[in-house]
Amino acid sequence: MADMFYRLARLFALGLVFILPLEAITAAREIAVVGMLLFLALFFWARHEFSFRSTVLFWPLIFYVATTVFSLFTAVDMAYTLKELRAEVLKGLLLFYAGVHLIQDEENLKQFWGMILVGLAVMTVAGLIFFFHEGGSLLNHAVRAGSLHSGYGTLGTYLVLVWPYLLLAPLLWTRRGAKWLWSAFILATGLLAYTTYNRAAWLAMLLQAALCLVMLTRHRLRTMLLVGLAALLVAGLMFTAPGSRHGERWDRLVTSPLKTGGTAGDLLTLWAYSYRQVKKDPFRGIGLGRHSFSKAFPEFRATHQPLLWHAHNTFVDLTLQLGVQGLAAILLIMGVLVWFLWPHSPPVGGEVAQSFGAATVAVVAGFCLRNLFDDFFVDDTGMMFWLLAGLALGGRELVRARAKA
């Protein structure tokens, strides 16, 4: 019975990895989450043995949860913040620890990696077909790829979450013919990322590629310098590509940043306003949830364009919502993840846990960079982040347990 329950939990979890980015099937997403948690609990019950893997994130997560609960007492809308606490924080913790405990063998981790690639393949093919069918052009951003996701922003964030697993896939799948398939897959995914015209996603995926190259080499300092220079050059070329300018006048960025115009100008105005609000009372949050911004600052909302309904930066948003203690908590979580999963030597082919951990380091870095220009640490992209982090730490806990044994 224990084996059957475990297989069912894994099937629901694998299904969840595939359906999370699919916009129109939220009911299936909830069924997958409940099924995964239910059968995982039944697995441990039938086995009559449960050893809780707290992981290195236990205390940082306690700190983060404490800041979100504390924000209830200063929230502009307590009922809304309570709902967000359940939907984002509680569900995120459940997914994280489910991921940690789902990994009972390294082969399980390889199955999840394979499902990530299957989901990415479907999203890539569908995204390119839809983009060109809808009249998209490689020369302007009038049409932006959304694939099966809810739009170009969420699609770009999804690509950032899975791109490193594609880059490091040859560490596990080493057949000779697979290299050509892998090269074509990378080119197609890169093209899909370009057609989102999501500049933050471009930069994040470039950073992730650079990090993967650094982690795969032995002389990392030298590689970091060379790859860093190359990445800066590529980033400069990116911003000369068609569709890379959304109304900005970059010559004003240094002298008059608030008059830059375009999307960047809107964000700078928004962040300057957010900074002034935080400065008034740094430890008093307006309550967890992106809509708390509109509820707390109606005068700003009334005098600016409708898209500026939250701070469009995860770290600024969390500082406003939870106070500076919330910002410290999320930075601690991201920092601990990178520190613990960073491979001290280049990942070797066949070492699934180490390779998955290395890819997840790049995920964390790219996810943070992408979310400097919007806030997608919520809903399906937030759930995917917590699940991937849990799987990576589950793999490392498995390796540590075997080493002790």
PDB file of C-alpha atoms in Angstrom, residues 106 109 113 168 171-172 215 220 341-361 392 395-396 399:
ATOM      1  CA  GLU A 106      17.490  10.073  -7.231  1.00  0.00           C
ATOM      2  CA  LEU A 109      14.331  13.616  -9.287  1.00  0.00           C
ATOM      3  CA  TRP A 113      13.437  16.884 -14.547  1.00  0.00           C
ATOM      4  CA  LEU A 168      21.998  21.385 -17.959  1.00  0.00           C
ATOM      5  CA  LEU A 171      24.371  16.050 -17.722  1.00  0.00           C
ATOM      6  CA  LEU A 172      21.643  13.397 -17.457  1.00  0.00           C
ATOM      7  CA  MET A 215      29.277  26.156 -12.465  1.00  0.00           C
ATOM      8  CA  ARG A 220      35.538  29.615 -11.911  1.00  0.00           C
ATOM      9  CA  LEU A 341      22.810  24.348  -3.475  1.00  0.00           C
ATOM     10  CA  TRP A 342      25.895  25.915  -5.077  1.00  0.00           C
ATOM     11  CA  PRO A 343      28.070  23.056  -6.412  1.00  0.00           C
ATOM     12  CA  HIS A 344      31.607  23.245  -4.998  1.00  0.00           C
ATOM     13  CA  SER A 345      32.848  21.259  -7.993  1.00  0.00           C
ATOM     14  CA  PRO A 346      31.437  20.965 -11.521  1.00  0.00           C
ATOM     15  CA  PRO A 347      28.393  18.638 -11.615  1.00  0.00           C
ATOM     16  CA  VAL A 348      29.277  15.241 -13.045  1.00  0.00           C
ATOM     17  CA  GLY A 349      27.061  13.478 -15.573  1.00  0.00           C
ATOM     18  CA  GLY A 350      24.728  11.063 -13.816  1.00  0.00           C
ATOM     19  CA  GLU A 351      24.791  12.864 -10.447  1.00  0.00           C
ATOM     20  CA  VAL A 352      21.154  13.891 -10.521  1.00  0.00           C
ATOM     21  CA  ALA A 353      20.869  15.646  -7.157  1.00  0.00           C
ATOM     22  CA  GLN A 354      23.970  17.784  -7.660  1.00  0.00           C
ATOM     23  CA  SER A 355      22.978  18.672 -11.230  1.00  0.00           C
ATOM     24  CA  PHE A 356      19.396  19.524 -10.228  1.00  0.00           C
ATOM     25  CA  GLY A 357      20.738  21.657  -7.386  1.00  0.00           C
ATOM     26  CA  ALA A 358      23.056  23.539  -9.742  1.00  0.00           C
ATOM     27  CA  ALA A 359      20.170  24.250 -12.126  1.00  0.00           C
ATOM     28  CA  THR A 360      18.077  25.470  -9.181  1.00  0.00           C
ATOM     29  CA  VAL A 361      20.824  27.926  -8.170  1.00  0.00           C
ATOM     30  CA  ALA A 392      16.224  20.460  -5.107  1.00  0.00           C
ATOM     31  CA  GLY A 395      17.645  15.702  -3.461  1.00  0.00           C
ATOM     32  CA  ARG A 396      20.381  17.224  -1.325  1.00  0.00           C
ATOM     33  CA  VAL A 399      22.489  12.656  -0.608  1.00  0.00           C
TER      34      VAL A 399
END
